[in-house]
Short mmCIF file of C-alpha atoms and ligand atoms in Angstrom, two decimals:
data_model
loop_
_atom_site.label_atom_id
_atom_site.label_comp_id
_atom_site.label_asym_id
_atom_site.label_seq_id
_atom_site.Cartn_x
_atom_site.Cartn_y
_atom_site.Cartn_z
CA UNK A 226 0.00 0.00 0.00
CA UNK A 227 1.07 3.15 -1.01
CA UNK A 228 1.14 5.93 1.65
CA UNK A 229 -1.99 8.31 1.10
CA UNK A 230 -0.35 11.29 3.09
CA UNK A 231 1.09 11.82 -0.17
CA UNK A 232 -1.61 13.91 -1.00
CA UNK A 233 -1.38 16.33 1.67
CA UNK A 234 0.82 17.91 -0.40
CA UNK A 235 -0.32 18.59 -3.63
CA UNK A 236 -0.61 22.14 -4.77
CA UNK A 237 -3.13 21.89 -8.06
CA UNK A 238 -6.21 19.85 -8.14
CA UNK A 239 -8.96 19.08 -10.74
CA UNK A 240 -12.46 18.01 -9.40
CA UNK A 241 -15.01 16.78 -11.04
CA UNK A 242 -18.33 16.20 -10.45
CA UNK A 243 -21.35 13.94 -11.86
CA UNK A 244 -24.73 15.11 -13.22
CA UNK A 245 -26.49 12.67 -10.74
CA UNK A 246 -24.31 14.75 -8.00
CA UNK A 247 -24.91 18.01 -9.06
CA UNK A 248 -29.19 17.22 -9.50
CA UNK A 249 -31.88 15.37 -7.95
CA UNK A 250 -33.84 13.09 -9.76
CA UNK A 251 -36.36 15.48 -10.74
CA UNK A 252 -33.84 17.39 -12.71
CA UNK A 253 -33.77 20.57 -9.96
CA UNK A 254 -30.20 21.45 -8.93
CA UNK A 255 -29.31 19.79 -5.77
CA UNK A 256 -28.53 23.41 -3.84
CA UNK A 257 -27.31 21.30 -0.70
CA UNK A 258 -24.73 19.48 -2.48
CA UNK A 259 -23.76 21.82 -4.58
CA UNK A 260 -23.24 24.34 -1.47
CA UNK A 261 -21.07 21.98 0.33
CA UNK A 262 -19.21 20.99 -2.90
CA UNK A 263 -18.45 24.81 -2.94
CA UNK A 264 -17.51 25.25 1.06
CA UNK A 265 -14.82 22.52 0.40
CA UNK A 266 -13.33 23.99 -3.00
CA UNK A 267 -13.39 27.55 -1.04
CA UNK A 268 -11.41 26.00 1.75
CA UNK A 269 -8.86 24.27 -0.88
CA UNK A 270 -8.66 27.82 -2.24
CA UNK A 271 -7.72 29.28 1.16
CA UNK A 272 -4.91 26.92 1.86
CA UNK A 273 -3.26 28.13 -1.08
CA UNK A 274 -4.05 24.86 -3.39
CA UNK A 275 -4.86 25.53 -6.95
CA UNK A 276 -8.18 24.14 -7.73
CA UNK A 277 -10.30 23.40 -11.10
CA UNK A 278 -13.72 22.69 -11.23
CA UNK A 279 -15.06 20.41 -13.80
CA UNK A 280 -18.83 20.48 -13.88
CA UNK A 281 -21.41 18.47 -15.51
CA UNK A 282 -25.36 18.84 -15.28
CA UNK A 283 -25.83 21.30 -17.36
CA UNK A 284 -27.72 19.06 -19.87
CA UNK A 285 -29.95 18.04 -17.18
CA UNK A 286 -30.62 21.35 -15.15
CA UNK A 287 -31.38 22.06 -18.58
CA UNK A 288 -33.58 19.95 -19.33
CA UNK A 289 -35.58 20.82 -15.90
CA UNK A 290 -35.54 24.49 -16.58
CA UNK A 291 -37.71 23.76 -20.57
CA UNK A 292 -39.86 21.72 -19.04
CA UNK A 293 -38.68 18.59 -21.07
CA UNK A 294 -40.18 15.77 -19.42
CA UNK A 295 -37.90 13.32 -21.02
CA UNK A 296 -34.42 13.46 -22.28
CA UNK A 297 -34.30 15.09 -25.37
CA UNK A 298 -33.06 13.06 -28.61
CA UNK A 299 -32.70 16.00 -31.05
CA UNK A 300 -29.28 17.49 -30.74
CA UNK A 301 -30.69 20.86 -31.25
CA UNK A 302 -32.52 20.63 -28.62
CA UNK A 303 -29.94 19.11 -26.13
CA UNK A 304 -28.01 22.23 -27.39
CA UNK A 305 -30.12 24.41 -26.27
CA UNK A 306 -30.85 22.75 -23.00
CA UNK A 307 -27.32 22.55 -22.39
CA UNK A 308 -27.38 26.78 -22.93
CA UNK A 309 -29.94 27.26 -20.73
CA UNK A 310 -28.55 24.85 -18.47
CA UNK A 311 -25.03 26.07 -18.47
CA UNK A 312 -26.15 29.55 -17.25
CA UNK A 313 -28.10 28.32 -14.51
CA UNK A 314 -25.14 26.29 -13.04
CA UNK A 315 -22.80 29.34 -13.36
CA UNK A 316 -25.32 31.47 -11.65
CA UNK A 317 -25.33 29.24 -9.01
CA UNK A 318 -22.06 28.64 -8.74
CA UNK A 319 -20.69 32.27 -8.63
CA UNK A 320 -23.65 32.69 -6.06
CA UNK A 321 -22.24 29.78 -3.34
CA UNK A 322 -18.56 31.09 -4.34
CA UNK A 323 -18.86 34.93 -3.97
CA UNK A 324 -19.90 34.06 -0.50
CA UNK A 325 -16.35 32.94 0.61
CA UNK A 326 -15.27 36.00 -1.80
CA UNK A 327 -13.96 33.60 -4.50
CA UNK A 328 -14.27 34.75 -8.08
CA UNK A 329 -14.78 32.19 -10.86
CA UNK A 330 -14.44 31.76 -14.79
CA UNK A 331 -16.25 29.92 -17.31
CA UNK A 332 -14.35 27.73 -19.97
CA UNK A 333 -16.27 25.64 -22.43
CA UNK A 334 -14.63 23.33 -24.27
CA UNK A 335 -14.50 21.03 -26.73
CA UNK A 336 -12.48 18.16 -28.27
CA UNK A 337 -10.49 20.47 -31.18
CA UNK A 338 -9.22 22.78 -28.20
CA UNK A 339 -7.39 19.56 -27.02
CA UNK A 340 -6.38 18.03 -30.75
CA UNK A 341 -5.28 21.71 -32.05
CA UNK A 342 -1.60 21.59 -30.93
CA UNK A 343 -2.61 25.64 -30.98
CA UNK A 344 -5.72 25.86 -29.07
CA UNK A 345 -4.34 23.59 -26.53
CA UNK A 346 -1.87 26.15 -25.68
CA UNK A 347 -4.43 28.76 -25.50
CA UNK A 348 -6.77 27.06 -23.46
CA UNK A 349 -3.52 26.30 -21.21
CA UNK A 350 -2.51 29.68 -21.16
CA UNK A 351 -6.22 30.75 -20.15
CA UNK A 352 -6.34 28.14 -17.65
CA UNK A 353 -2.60 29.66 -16.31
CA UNK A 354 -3.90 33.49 -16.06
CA UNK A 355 -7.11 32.43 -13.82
CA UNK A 356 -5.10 30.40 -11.43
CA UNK A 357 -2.48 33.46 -11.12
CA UNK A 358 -5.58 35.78 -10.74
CA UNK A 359 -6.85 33.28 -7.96
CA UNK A 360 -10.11 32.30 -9.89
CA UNK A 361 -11.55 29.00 -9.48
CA UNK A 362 -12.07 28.16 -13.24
CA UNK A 363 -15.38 26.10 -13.93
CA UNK A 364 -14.90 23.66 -17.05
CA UNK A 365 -17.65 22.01 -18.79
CA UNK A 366 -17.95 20.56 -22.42
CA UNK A 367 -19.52 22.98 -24.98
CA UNK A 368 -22.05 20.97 -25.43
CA UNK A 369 -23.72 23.72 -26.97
CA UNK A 370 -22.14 23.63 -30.54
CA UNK A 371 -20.10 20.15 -29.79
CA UNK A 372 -21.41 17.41 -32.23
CA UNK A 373 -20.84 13.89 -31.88
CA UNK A 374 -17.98 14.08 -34.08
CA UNK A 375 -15.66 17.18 -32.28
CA UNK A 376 -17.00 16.14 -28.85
CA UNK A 377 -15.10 14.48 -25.93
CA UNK A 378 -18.22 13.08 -25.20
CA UNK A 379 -18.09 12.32 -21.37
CA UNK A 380 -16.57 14.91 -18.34
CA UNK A 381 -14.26 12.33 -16.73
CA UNK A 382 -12.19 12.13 -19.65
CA UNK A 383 -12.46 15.57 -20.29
CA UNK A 384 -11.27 16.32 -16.55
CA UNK A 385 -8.59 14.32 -16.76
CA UNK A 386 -7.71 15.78 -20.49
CA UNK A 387 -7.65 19.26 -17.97
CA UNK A 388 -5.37 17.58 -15.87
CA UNK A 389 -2.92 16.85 -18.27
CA UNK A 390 -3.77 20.38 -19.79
CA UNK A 391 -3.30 22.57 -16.46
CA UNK A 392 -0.17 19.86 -15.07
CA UNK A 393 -2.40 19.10 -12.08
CA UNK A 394 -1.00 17.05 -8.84
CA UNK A 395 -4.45 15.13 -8.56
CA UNK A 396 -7.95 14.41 -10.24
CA UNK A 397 -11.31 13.96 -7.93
CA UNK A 398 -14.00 12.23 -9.54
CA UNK A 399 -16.97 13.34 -7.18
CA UNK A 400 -19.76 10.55 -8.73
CA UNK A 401 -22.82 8.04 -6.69
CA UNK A 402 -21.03 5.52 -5.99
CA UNK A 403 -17.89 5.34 -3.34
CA UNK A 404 -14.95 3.52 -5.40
CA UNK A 405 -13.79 0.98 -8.32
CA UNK A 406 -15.23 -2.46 -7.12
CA UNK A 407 -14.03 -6.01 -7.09
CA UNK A 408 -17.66 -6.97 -8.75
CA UNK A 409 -20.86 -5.06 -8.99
CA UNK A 410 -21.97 -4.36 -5.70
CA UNK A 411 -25.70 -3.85 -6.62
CA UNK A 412 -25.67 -7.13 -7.51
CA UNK A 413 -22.70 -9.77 -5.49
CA UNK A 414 -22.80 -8.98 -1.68
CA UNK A 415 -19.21 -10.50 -1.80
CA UNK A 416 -17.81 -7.16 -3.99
CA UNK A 417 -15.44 -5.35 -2.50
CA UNK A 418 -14.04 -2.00 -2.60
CA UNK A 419 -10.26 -1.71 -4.39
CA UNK A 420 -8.75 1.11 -2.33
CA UNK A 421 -5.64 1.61 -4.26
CA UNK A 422 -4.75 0.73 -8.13
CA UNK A 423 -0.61 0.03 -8.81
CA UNK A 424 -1.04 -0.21 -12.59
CA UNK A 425 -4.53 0.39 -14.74
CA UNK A 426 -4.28 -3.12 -16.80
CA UNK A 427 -6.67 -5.15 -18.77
CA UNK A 428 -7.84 -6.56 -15.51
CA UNK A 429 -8.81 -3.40 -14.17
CA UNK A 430 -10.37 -2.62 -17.78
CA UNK A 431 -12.37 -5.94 -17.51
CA UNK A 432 -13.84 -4.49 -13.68
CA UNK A 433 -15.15 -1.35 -15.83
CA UNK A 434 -16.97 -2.87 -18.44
CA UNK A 435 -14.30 -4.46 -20.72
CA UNK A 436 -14.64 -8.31 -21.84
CA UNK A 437 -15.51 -10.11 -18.83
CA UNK A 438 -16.87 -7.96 -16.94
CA UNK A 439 -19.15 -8.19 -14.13
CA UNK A 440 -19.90 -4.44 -13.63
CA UNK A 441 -20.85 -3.22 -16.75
CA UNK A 442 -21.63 0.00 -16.42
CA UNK A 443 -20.54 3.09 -18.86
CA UNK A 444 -20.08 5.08 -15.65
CA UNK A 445 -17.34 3.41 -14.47
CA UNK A 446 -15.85 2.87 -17.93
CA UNK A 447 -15.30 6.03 -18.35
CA UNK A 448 -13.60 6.82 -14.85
CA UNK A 449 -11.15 3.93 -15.65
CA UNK A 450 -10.53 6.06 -18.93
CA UNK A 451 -9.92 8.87 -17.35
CA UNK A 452 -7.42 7.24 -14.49
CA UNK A 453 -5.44 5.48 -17.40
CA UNK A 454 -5.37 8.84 -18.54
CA UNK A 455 -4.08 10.20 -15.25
CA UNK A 456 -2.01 7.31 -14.39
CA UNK A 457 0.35 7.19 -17.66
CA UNK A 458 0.34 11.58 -17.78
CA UNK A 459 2.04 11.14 -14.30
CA UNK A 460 -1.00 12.43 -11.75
CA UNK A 461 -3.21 10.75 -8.95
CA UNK A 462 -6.88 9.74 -9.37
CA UNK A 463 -8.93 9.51 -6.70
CA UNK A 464 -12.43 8.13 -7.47
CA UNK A 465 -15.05 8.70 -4.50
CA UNK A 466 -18.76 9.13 -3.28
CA UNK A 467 -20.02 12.64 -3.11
CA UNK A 468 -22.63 11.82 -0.91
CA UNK A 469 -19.65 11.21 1.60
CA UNK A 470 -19.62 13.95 4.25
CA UNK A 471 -16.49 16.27 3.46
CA UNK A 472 -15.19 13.87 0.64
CA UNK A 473 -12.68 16.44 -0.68
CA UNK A 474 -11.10 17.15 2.76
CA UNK A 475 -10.56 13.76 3.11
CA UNK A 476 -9.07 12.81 0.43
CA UNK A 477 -6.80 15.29 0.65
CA UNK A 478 -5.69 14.48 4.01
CA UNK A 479 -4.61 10.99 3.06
CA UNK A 480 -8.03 9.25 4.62
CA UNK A 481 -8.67 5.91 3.55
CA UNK A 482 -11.76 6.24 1.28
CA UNK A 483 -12.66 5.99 -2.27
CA UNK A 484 -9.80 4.20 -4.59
CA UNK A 485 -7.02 6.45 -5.64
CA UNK A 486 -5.75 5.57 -9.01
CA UNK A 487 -1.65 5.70 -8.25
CA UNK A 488 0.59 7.63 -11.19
CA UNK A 489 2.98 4.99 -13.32
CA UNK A 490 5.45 7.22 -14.18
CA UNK A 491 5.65 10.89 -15.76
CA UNK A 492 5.39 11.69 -19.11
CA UNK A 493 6.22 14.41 -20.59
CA UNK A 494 4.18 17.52 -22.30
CA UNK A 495 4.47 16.54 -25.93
CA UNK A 496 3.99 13.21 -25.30
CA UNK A 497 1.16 13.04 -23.55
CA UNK A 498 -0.58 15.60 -26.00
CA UNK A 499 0.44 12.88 -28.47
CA UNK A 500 -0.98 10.05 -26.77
CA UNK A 501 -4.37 11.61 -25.24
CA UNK A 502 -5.43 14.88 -26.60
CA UNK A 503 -4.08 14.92 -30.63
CA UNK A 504 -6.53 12.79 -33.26
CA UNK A 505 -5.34 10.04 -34.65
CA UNK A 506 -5.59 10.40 -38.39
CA UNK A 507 -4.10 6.77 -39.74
CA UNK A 508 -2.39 3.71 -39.50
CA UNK A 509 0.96 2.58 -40.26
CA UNK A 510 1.20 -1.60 -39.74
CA UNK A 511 4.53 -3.04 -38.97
CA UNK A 512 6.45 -6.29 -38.47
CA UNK A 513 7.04 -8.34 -35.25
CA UNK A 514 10.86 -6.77 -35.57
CA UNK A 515 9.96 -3.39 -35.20
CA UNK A 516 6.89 -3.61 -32.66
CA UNK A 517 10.02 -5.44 -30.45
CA UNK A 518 12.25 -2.56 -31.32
CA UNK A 519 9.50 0.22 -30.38
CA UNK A 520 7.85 -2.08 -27.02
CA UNK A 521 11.04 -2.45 -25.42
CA UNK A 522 14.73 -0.87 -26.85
CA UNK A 523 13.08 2.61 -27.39
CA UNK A 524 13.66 3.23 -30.84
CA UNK A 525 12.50 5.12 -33.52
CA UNK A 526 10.21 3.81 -36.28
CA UNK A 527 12.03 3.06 -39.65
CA UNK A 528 11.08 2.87 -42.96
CA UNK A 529 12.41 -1.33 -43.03
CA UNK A 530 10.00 -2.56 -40.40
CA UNK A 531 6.57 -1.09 -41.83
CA UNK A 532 4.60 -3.74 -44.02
CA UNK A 533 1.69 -1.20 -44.99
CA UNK A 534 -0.41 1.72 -44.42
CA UNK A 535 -3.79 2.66 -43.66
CA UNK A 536 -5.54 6.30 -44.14
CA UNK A 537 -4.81 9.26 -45.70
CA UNK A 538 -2.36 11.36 -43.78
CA UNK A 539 0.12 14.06 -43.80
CA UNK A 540 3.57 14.92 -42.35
CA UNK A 541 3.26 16.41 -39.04
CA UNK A 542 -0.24 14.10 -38.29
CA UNK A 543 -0.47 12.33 -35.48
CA UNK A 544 -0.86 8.32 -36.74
CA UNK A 545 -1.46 4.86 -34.55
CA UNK A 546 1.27 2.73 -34.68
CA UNK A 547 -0.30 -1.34 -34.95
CA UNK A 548 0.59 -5.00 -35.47
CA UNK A 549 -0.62 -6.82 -38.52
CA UNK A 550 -3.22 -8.33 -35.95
CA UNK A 551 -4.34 -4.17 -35.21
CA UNK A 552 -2.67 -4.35 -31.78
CA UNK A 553 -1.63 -0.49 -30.86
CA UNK A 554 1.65 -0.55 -30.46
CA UNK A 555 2.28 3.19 -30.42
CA UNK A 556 1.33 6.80 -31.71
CA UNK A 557 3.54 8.83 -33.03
CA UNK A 558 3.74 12.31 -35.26
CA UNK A 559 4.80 11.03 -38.87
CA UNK A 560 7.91 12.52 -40.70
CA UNK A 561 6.21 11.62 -44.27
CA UNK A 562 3.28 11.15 -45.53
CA UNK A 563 1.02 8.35 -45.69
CA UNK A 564 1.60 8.33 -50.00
CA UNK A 565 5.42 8.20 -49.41
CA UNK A 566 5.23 6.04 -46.59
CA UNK A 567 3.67 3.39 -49.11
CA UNK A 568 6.73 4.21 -51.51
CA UNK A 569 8.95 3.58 -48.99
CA UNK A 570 7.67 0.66 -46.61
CA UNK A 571 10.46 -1.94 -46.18
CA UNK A 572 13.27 -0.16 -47.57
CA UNK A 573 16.50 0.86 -45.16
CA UNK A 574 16.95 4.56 -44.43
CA UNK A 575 19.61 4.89 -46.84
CA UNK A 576 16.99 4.07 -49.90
CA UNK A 577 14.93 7.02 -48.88
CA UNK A 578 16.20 9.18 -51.16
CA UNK A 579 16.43 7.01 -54.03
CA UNK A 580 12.81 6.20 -53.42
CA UNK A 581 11.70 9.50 -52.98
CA UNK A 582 14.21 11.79 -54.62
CA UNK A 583 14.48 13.35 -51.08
CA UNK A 584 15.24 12.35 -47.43
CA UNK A 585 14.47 14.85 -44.98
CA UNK A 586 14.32 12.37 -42.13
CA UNK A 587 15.74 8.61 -41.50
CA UNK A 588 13.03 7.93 -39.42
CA UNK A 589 9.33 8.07 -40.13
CA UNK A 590 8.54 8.40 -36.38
CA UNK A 591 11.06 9.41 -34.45
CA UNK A 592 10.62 8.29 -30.59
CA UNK A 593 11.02 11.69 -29.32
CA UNK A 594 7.43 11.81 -31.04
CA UNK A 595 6.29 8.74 -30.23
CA UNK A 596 4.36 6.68 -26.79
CA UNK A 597 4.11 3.31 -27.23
CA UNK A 598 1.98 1.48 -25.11
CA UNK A 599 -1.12 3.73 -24.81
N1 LIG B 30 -21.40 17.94 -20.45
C1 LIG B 30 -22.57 17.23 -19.99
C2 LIG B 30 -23.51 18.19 -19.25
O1 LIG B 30 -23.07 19.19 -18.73
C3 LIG B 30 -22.22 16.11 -19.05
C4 LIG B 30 -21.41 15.00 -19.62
C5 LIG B 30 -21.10 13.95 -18.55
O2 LIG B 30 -21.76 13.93 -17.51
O3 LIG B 30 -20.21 13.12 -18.74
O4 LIG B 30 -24.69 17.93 -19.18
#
């Protein structure tokens, strides 16, 4: 067991919290919650600890507010419940925080601010000048003009997109039910509650929803997305109830509840944007040679081991690296293009510029540009 005083210490935090937190069944915002859930940030705030609040429920408070009785299935009109619902929740969220004389900001965003090597900058930068200014910024999706195809599509992987984003020490997930179990609980009295994750393996996939597994709910899917996204950009998860009385506090003073998601190592900016945040745009196959070469010595991609390509892609684009049997291997930001990559599959760096009639680059990923394992 790893020691939870580690997080103690930890100066920048992202929580996030679930629509079923943030309303009550009826769709009404759930003003005692969200008071508390504001108390606790304020309190962060006062200890000098960076804090960034992702919110959801704006769909729902929404919703409420239009009098939809059921979910809506047009996306123009989610859209606009998620504009009239967004207001509400900032309304009531610069209410509770003016009290404790906090000031907060809205971002909105979507999933080209994260892919955009550009926008991500600016959205970092944004995120940079509220902190300095000592605003709590309040992140949602903009689900407002996000269709399926540019959204991110759920908040915990968009929080923990944020972490990587803002460089954050630890991610809350504030959701209904108290931690990552062995089995369901709602259904095996004998499923227990895993307090601490070393690694985020197929194993732990399979307890999310994966092949095999016995609690198959998209909820939790989606948190053990967002911890393997935590977990390989080099932050803590922590994954608890928000019915629990002052959840935040303790978590943050090392007290054994939820399941805290432990970081496997630190990766750096660029790559992690690589792996998480840019959109894949292609495929590039190779041989059992090469995956060896990328897996476990480190090195770059070259032209010899690659037995094909799939997609249309240009230098610069972000590709996934497989097997012939479409195992991910790696990503990585191509040096050529998927048409010269074709021209030039199986031939040794030195034929490049035969092949081509130029040879900016020996390698068509270089691994300062690449993750494997993802
Ligand atoms: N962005 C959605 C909303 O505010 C929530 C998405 C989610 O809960 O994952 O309604």
């Amino acid at each position: 067991m790893r020691d939870r005083k580690e997080l103690s210490v930890l100066k920048r935090i992202v929580v996030k919290i679930g629509s079923s937190s943030i309303a009550h069944k009826n769709g009404k915002p759930n003003l005692a919650r969200l008071e508390i859930l504001v108390k606790e940030l304020a309190n962060l705030r006062s200890r000098g600890v960076e804090v960034i609040l992702v919110t959801s429920g704006a769909i729902g408070v929404g919703n409420n507010r239009l009098g939809f009785l059921k979910r809506p299935q047009t996306i123009p009109e989610k859209q606009a419940a998620a504009a009239v619902g967004q207001g509400l929740l900032m309304h009531i969220y610069e209410k509770l925080f003016s009290e404790y004389g906090v000031t907060v900001g809205q971002i909105l965003l979507t999933k080209e601010d994260f892919s955009d090597r550009r926008r991500f900058l600016n959205a970092r930068n944004t995120l940079y000048a509220l902190m300095n200014l000592g605003v709590i910024p309040i992140i949602n999706e903009n689900d407002t003009v996000a269709i399926d195809e540019i959204r991110v599509g759920d908040n915990d992987t968009l929080a923990a997109l944020v972490g990587g984003l803002a460089d954050i020490d630890l991610l809350i997930l504030l959701s209904d039910v108290d931690g990552l179990y062995s089995c369901d609980p709602r259904t095996n009295k004998d499923a227990g509650l895993i307090s601490e994750v070393l690694e985020v393996n197929e194993e732990i996939e399979a307890l999310a929803g994966g092949a095999g597994s016995c609690l198959g709910t998209g909820g939790m899917a989606t948190k053990v997305q967002a911890a393997k996204i935590a977990v390989q950009s080099g932050f803590i998860m922590a994954l608890a109830n928000a019915d629990e009385k002052e959840v935040i506090q303790k978590i943050v003073s090392g007290e054994s509840i939820g399941t805290i998601f432990w970081p496997q190592g630190k990766m750096e900016h660029k790559k992690r944007w690589i792996a998480f945040s840019s959109t894949v745009q292609g495929k590039i196959i190779i041989d059992k040679g090469a995956s060896q070469a990328l897996l476990f010595k480190g090195k770059s991609l070259l032209p010899s081991g690659i037995l094909g390509v799939d997609g249309v892609f240009e230098i610069g684009n972000t590709v996934s690296v497989v097997e012939s049997n479409d195992r991910e291997i790696a990503r990585g930001i191509v040096n050529y293009s998927s048409q010269d990559i074709v021209k030039i599959k199986g031939c040794q760096s030195e034929e490049i510029k035969n092949v081509l009639g130029y040879q900016d680059y020996d390698e068509v990923i270089h691994r300062n540009n690449m993750v494997s394992n993802v």
